[in-house]
């Protein structure tokens, strides 16, 4: 009997320690990836810690989930149809310090990787992007980055690419102190994902970023199956395939897979097409942050046989984030036009990354 009592005491101590540890995440330093992965929200939603609970967006979300999970509710949604889709950059992950993670990876690979010589076109693009980032108010923004992203990592195996990305994830973001790229997740939005998982939602990340990058950043940390990562795709080839068409090539005993060329950007209507193709069901919840997410958000709420909702994250915080009020105002009007719920990072989040993450001056 005493052994059982001691075990219970130890278990209680562990639970209390975990609770204290999680509480600290929203109060002090940026959370580590391990700490982000340990965030939990119960199915009742009674232990959210990073939200202002009087926020309209918080009230709308929790009311919605409670309503559609009650079996006696007319809005009840069966577990198998509880599908939520999230954009990544700017919705759950920083995209402003100073720019998208994928573009920062291009700069790192093309301009700073001493073990690699980038093709001339990729290096030229990286130099133009670097120059534009020094002052976004002057000069012309470079064109599409995705073909260059595919090119500079072409030929790498999955383990090689994963190792490169993970090394970069340890580097600090620019403009926010005490924060590494791999930790630059919006803690309140992580809580949303955990809350939905507790209520038996299938969570998908539907991003314009490259699919494997999404998997490395998000899937293991947030307990999202890798099959639930939908992103921009590059070709995947057998090592000895060369330019041989896949219909004519037979995988060899000494083959292995390598990354290939760009195949098309997963934005706007392409996100809807990918959801239909890869999930096969209409989502009932969608979260985004830019016009490129509009089709995905509208697909969730238009013509849905279930009660559904869309949420739009506004990067409008100038103190704890590198917000853009002009963009936020445009996004607020877009949300009003289409009927999406607005999430204000400034007004609705108690913290974004942890209160010791501060804006810092950066000279590029």
Coordinates of C-alpha atoms in Angstrom, one line a residue:
X1 CA 0.0 0.0 0.0
X2 CA 2.8 2.4 0.9
X3 CA 4.4 1.8 -2.5
X4 CA 1.2 2.8 -4.3
X5 CA 1.0 6.0 -2.1
X6 CA 4.6 6.9 -2.9
X7 CA 3.9 6.4 -6.6
X8 CA 0.9 8.7 -6.5
X9 CA 3.0 11.4 -4.7
X10 CA 5.7 11.1 -7.3
X11 CA 3.1 11.3 -10.1
X12 CA 1.5 14.4 -8.5
X13 CA 4.9 16.1 -8.1
X14 CA 5.6 15.4 -11.8
X15 CA 2.3 16.9 -12.9
X16 CA 2.8 20.0 -10.8
X17 CA 6.3 20.5 -12.1
X18 CA 5.1 20.2 -15.7
X19 CA 2.3 22.7 -15.0
X20 CA 4.8 25.2 -13.5
X21 CA 7.2 24.6 -16.4
X22 CA 4.4 25.3 -18.9
X23 CA 3.2 28.4 -17.0
X24 CA 6.7 29.8 -17.3
X25 CA 6.7 29.4 -21.1
X26 CA 4.2 32.3 -21.4
X27 CA 6.0 34.5 -18.9
X28 CA 9.7 34.5 -19.5
X29 CA 12.2 33.3 -22.2
X30 CA 11.3 32.0 -25.6
X31 CA 10.2 28.4 -25.3
X32 CA 12.6 25.8 -26.6
X33 CA 11.4 23.3 -29.1
X34 CA 11.1 20.7 -26.4
X35 CA 9.0 23.0 -24.3
X36 CA 6.8 23.9 -27.2
X37 CA 6.2 20.2 -27.8
X38 CA 5.1 19.8 -24.2
X39 CA 2.4 22.4 -24.4
X40 CA -1.0 20.9 -23.6
X41 CA -4.5 22.2 -23.6
X42 CA -7.3 20.0 -22.3
X43 CA -10.4 19.3 -24.3
X44 CA -12.5 21.7 -22.2
X45 CA -10.1 24.5 -23.0
X46 CA -9.9 25.5 -19.4
X47 CA -6.1 25.8 -19.3
X48 CA -5.2 28.1 -22.1
X49 CA -2.4 30.3 -20.8
X50 CA -1.2 32.5 -23.7
X51 CA -4.5 34.1 -24.8
X52 CA -6.5 37.0 -23.5
X53 CA -9.7 35.1 -22.8
X54 CA -12.0 38.1 -23.3
X55 CA -10.8 38.3 -27.0
X56 CA -13.6 37.8 -29.5
X57 CA -11.4 35.4 -31.5
X58 CA -10.8 33.2 -28.4
X59 CA -14.5 33.3 -27.5
X60 CA -15.5 32.4 -31.0
X61 CA -13.1 29.4 -31.2
X62 CA -13.8 27.9 -27.9
X63 CA -17.6 28.3 -28.3
X64 CA -17.4 26.7 -31.8
X65 CA -15.4 23.7 -30.5
X66 CA -17.7 23.1 -27.6
X67 CA -20.7 23.3 -29.8
X68 CA -19.5 20.9 -32.5
X69 CA -18.2 18.3 -30.0
X70 CA -21.4 17.9 -28.0
X71 CA -23.2 14.8 -29.2
X72 CA -26.6 16.2 -28.5
X73 CA -25.9 19.4 -30.4
X74 CA -27.5 20.0 -33.8
X75 CA -24.0 21.2 -34.9
X76 CA -22.2 18.0 -33.8
X77 CA -19.4 16.9 -36.1
X78 CA -18.3 13.3 -36.1
X79 CA -14.7 12.7 -35.1
X80 CA -13.8 11.5 -38.6
X81 CA -14.9 14.8 -40.1
X82 CA -13.1 17.2 -37.7
X83 CA -10.5 18.5 -40.0
X84 CA -8.6 21.7 -39.3
X85 CA -6.1 23.3 -41.8
X86 CA -3.4 25.8 -40.8
X87 CA -1.1 27.9 -43.0
X88 CA 2.4 28.0 -41.5
X89 CA 4.4 31.2 -42.1
X90 CA 2.7 34.1 -40.4
X91 CA -0.1 31.9 -39.0
X92 CA 1.8 29.7 -36.5
X93 CA 5.5 30.7 -37.3
X94 CA 7.3 34.0 -37.6
X95 CA 7.6 35.4 -41.2
X96 CA 8.8 38.9 -40.5
X97 CA 12.3 38.6 -39.0
X98 CA 13.1 39.8 -41.5
X99 CA 11.3 37.5 -44.0
X100 CA 10.1 34.0 -44.6
X101 CA 12.2 31.2 -43.3
X102 CA 12.5 29.6 -46.7
X103 CA 13.9 32.8 -48.2
X104 CA 16.4 33.1 -45.4
X105 CA 17.5 29.5 -46.1
X106 CA 18.2 30.6 -49.7
X107 CA 20.4 33.4 -48.5
X108 CA 22.2 31.1 -46.1
X109 CA 22.8 28.4 -48.8
X110 CA 23.7 30.7 -51.8
X111 CA 25.7 33.4 -50.0
X112 CA 27.1 31.9 -46.8
X113 CA 27.6 28.2 -47.2
X114 CA 31.4 27.8 -47.9
X115 CA 31.0 24.2 -48.9
X116 CA 28.6 25.0 -51.7
X117 CA 28.8 27.1 -54.9
X118 CA 25.4 28.3 -56.0
X119 CA 24.5 28.5 -59.7
X120 CA 24.8 32.0 -61.1
X121 CA 21.1 32.7 -61.3
X122 CA 20.5 31.5 -57.8
X123 CA 23.3 33.6 -56.4
X124 CA 22.0 36.6 -58.4
X125 CA 18.6 36.2 -56.9
X126 CA 20.0 35.8 -53.4
X127 CA 22.0 39.0 -53.7
X128 CA 18.9 40.9 -54.9
X129 CA 16.9 39.5 -52.1
X130 CA 19.6 40.4 -49.6
X131 CA 19.8 44.0 -50.9
X132 CA 16.0 44.4 -50.8
X133 CA 15.8 43.2 -47.2
X134 CA 18.2 45.9 -46.1
X135 CA 15.5 48.4 -47.0
X136 CA 12.1 47.1 -48.0
X137 CA 10.9 50.6 -48.8
X138 CA 13.3 51.0 -51.7
X139 CA 14.0 49.0 -54.8
X140 CA 12.0 46.3 -56.4
X141 CA 11.1 43.1 -54.5
X142 CA 12.7 40.0 -56.2
X143 CA 10.4 37.6 -57.9
X144 CA 9.4 34.1 -56.9
X145 CA 11.9 32.4 -54.6
X146 CA 10.6 28.8 -54.9
X147 CA 12.5 27.8 -58.1
X148 CA 15.7 29.1 -56.4
X149 CA 15.0 27.3 -53.2
X150 CA 14.6 24.0 -55.1
X151 CA 17.7 24.7 -57.1
X152 CA 20.1 25.4 -54.2
X153 CA 19.1 22.3 -52.4
X154 CA 18.8 20.1 -55.5
X155 CA 20.8 16.8 -55.3
X156 CA 20.7 16.5 -51.5
X157 CA 19.4 13.4 -49.9
X158 CA 16.7 13.8 -47.3
X159 CA 19.1 13.3 -44.3
X160 CA 21.5 15.9 -45.8
X161 CA 18.7 18.4 -46.3
X162 CA 17.2 17.7 -42.9
X163 CA 20.6 18.2 -41.2
X164 CA 21.1 21.5 -43.1
X165 CA 17.7 22.9 -42.1
X166 CA 18.1 21.8 -38.4
X167 CA 21.5 23.6 -38.2
X168 CA 19.9 26.7 -39.6
X169 CA 17.0 26.4 -37.2
X170 CA 19.4 27.1 -34.3
X171 CA 20.4 30.5 -35.8
X172 CA 18.8 33.6 -34.3
X173 CA 16.0 35.4 -36.1
X174 CA 16.8 39.0 -37.1
X175 CA 15.0 41.8 -35.2
X176 CA 13.9 39.7 -32.2
X177 CA 16.3 39.0 -29.4
X178 CA 16.5 35.7 -27.6
X179 CA 14.8 33.7 -30.3
X180 CA 16.1 31.1 -32.8
X181 CA 14.3 30.2 -36.0
X182 CA 13.3 26.7 -34.8
X183 CA 11.6 28.3 -31.7
X184 CA 9.9 31.1 -33.6
X185 CA 6.4 29.7 -33.1
X186 CA 3.4 31.8 -31.9
X187 CA 2.7 30.1 -28.5
X188 CA -1.0 31.0 -28.5
X189 CA -1.4 29.3 -31.9
X190 CA 0.4 26.2 -30.7
X191 CA -2.2 26.2 -27.9
X192 CA -4.9 26.2 -30.5
X193 CA -3.4 23.2 -32.3
X194 CA -3.1 21.3 -29.0
X195 CA -6.7 22.2 -28.1
X196 CA -8.0 20.9 -31.4
X197 CA -6.0 17.7 -31.1
X198 CA -7.4 17.2 -27.6
X199 CA -10.9 17.4 -29.2
X200 CA -9.9 14.8 -31.8
X201 CA -9.4 17.1 -34.7
X202 CA -7.0 16.0 -37.5
X203 CA -4.7 18.9 -37.9
X204 CA -3.0 19.6 -41.3
X205 CA -0.4 22.2 -42.1
X206 CA -1.1 23.6 -45.6
X207 CA 1.8 25.9 -46.5
X208 CA 3.4 27.7 -49.4
X209 CA 6.7 26.6 -47.9
X210 CA 8.3 23.5 -49.2
X211 CA 6.7 20.3 -47.8
X212 CA 9.8 18.7 -46.3
X213 CA 10.7 22.0 -44.6
X214 CA 7.2 22.0 -43.0
X215 CA 7.8 18.4 -41.8
X216 CA 11.1 19.2 -40.2
X217 CA 9.8 22.4 -38.5
X218 CA 6.5 21.3 -37.3
X219 CA 5.5 17.6 -37.4
X220 CA 7.5 15.9 -34.7
X221 CA 7.4 18.8 -32.4
X222 CA 3.6 19.2 -32.5
X223 CA 2.7 15.5 -32.9
X224 CA 1.3 16.1 -36.4
X225 CA 1.7 13.1 -38.8
X226 CA 4.2 13.8 -41.6
X227 CA 1.4 12.9 -44.1
X228 CA -0.5 15.9 -42.7
X229 CA 2.1 18.3 -44.0
X230 CA 1.0 19.8 -47.4
X231 CA 3.4 22.3 -49.0
X232 CA 5.1 23.3 -52.2
X233 CA 6.6 20.3 -53.9
X234 CA 9.9 19.7 -55.6
X235 CA 10.7 16.7 -57.8
X236 CA 12.1 13.7 -56.0
X237 CA 14.4 11.5 -58.1
X238 CA 16.4 8.3 -57.9
X239 CA 20.1 9.1 -57.6
X240 CA 20.9 7.6 -61.0
X241 CA 17.7 8.7 -62.8
X242 CA 19.1 11.8 -64.4
X243 CA 16.7 13.2 -67.0
X244 CA 15.0 9.8 -67.6
X245 CA 11.3 10.1 -67.4
X246 CA 9.9 8.3 -64.3
X247 CA 7.6 6.1 -66.4
X248 CA 10.7 4.7 -68.1
X249 CA 13.1 4.4 -65.1
X250 CA 13.3 1.4 -62.8
X251 CA 14.7 2.0 -59.3
X252 CA 18.0 0.2 -58.9
X253 CA 19.6 -1.7 -56.1
X254 CA 22.2 1.0 -55.5
X255 CA 19.7 3.9 -55.8
X256 CA 18.6 6.4 -53.2
X257 CA 16.4 9.5 -53.3
X258 CA 17.6 13.0 -54.0
X259 CA 15.9 16.4 -54.3
X260 CA 15.1 17.8 -57.7
X261 CA 13.6 20.8 -59.5
X262 CA 10.7 23.0 -58.5
X263 CA 7.2 21.8 -59.4
X264 CA 4.7 24.6 -58.4
X265 CA 3.8 26.8 -55.5
X266 CA 1.2 25.8 -53.0
X267 CA -0.7 29.0 -52.6
X268 CA -4.3 30.4 -53.1
X269 CA -6.5 28.0 -55.1
X270 CA -3.6 25.5 -55.3
X271 CA -4.1 25.0 -51.5
X272 CA -7.7 24.0 -52.1
X273 CA -6.7 21.6 -54.9
X274 CA -4.1 20.0 -52.6
X275 CA -6.6 19.7 -49.8
X276 CA -9.2 18.0 -52.0
X277 CA -6.5 15.7 -53.5
X278 CA -4.7 14.7 -50.3
X279 CA -7.3 14.9 -47.6
X280 CA -10.4 14.2 -49.6
X281 CA -12.7 16.1 -47.3
X282 CA -13.7 19.7 -46.8
X283 CA -12.1 21.2 -43.6
X284 CA -14.4 22.6 -41.0
X285 CA -11.8 25.0 -39.5
X286 CA -9.1 27.0 -41.4
X287 CA -6.4 29.4 -40.2
X288 CA -4.4 31.8 -42.3
X289 CA -2.8 35.2 -42.4
X290 CA -2.6 36.5 -46.0
X291 CA -4.5 36.9 -49.2
X292 CA -2.7 33.8 -50.4
X293 CA -4.8 31.8 -47.8
X294 CA -8.1 33.3 -49.0
X295 CA -9.2 30.3 -51.1
X296 CA -8.4 27.8 -48.3
X297 CA -10.4 29.8 -45.7
X298 CA -13.3 30.3 -48.0
X299 CA -13.3 26.6 -49.0
X300 CA -13.8 25.8 -45.3
X301 CA -16.8 28.0 -44.8
X302 CA -18.6 28.1 -48.1
X303 CA -21.0 25.3 -48.9
X304 CA -20.0 23.2 -45.9
X305 CA -22.5 20.6 -44.7
X306 CA -21.1 21.2 -41.2
X307 CA -20.9 24.3 -39.0
X308 CA -17.5 25.8 -39.9
X309 CA -15.3 28.8 -39.2
X310 CA -12.2 30.6 -40.5
X311 CA -9.7 32.6 -38.5
X312 CA -7.3 35.2 -39.9
X313 CA -4.1 36.2 -37.9
X314 CA -3.1 39.8 -38.1
X315 CA 0.5 40.7 -37.5
X316 CA -0.3 44.0 -35.9
X317 CA 2.0 44.0 -32.9
X318 CA 4.8 46.5 -33.1
X319 CA 6.2 45.9 -29.6
X320 CA 6.6 42.1 -29.3
X321 CA 6.7 41.3 -33.1
X322 CA 7.8 43.1 -36.3
X323 CA 4.2 44.0 -37.2
X324 CA 3.0 45.9 -40.2
X325 CA -0.1 48.0 -39.5
X326 CA -0.8 48.9 -43.1
X327 CA -0.9 45.2 -44.0
X328 CA -2.9 44.4 -40.9
X329 CA -5.5 47.0 -41.8
X330 CA -5.9 45.6 -45.3
X331 CA -6.2 42.1 -43.9
X332 CA -8.8 43.2 -41.4
X333 CA -10.9 44.6 -44.3
X334 CA -10.4 41.3 -46.3
X335 CA -11.6 39.3 -43.3
X336 CA -14.7 41.5 -43.0
X337 CA -15.4 41.0 -46.7
X338 CA -15.3 37.2 -46.5
X339 CA -16.6 36.6 -43.0
X340 CA -13.5 35.4 -41.2
X341 CA -12.8 35.8 -37.5
X342 CA -9.9 38.1 -36.9
X343 CA -7.1 37.2 -34.5
X344 CA -5.1 40.3 -33.4
X345 CA -1.6 39.4 -32.2
X346 CA -1.5 42.7 -30.4
X347 CA -4.8 42.5 -28.7
X348 CA -5.6 38.8 -28.3
X349 CA -2.2 37.3 -27.3
X350 CA -0.9 37.6 -23.8
X351 CA 2.5 36.7 -25.2
X352 CA 3.8 35.7 -28.6
X353 CA 7.1 33.9 -28.0
X354 CA 7.6 34.6 -24.3
X355 CA 8.0 37.9 -22.6
X356 CA 11.8 38.1 -22.8
X357 CA 11.7 38.1 -26.6
X358 CA 12.2 41.8 -27.4
X359 CA 12.6 43.8 -30.6
X360 CA 16.2 44.6 -31.3
X361 CA 17.9 46.8 -33.8
X362 CA 19.6 44.9 -36.6
X363 CA 22.1 46.2 -39.2
X364 CA 22.2 43.9 -42.2

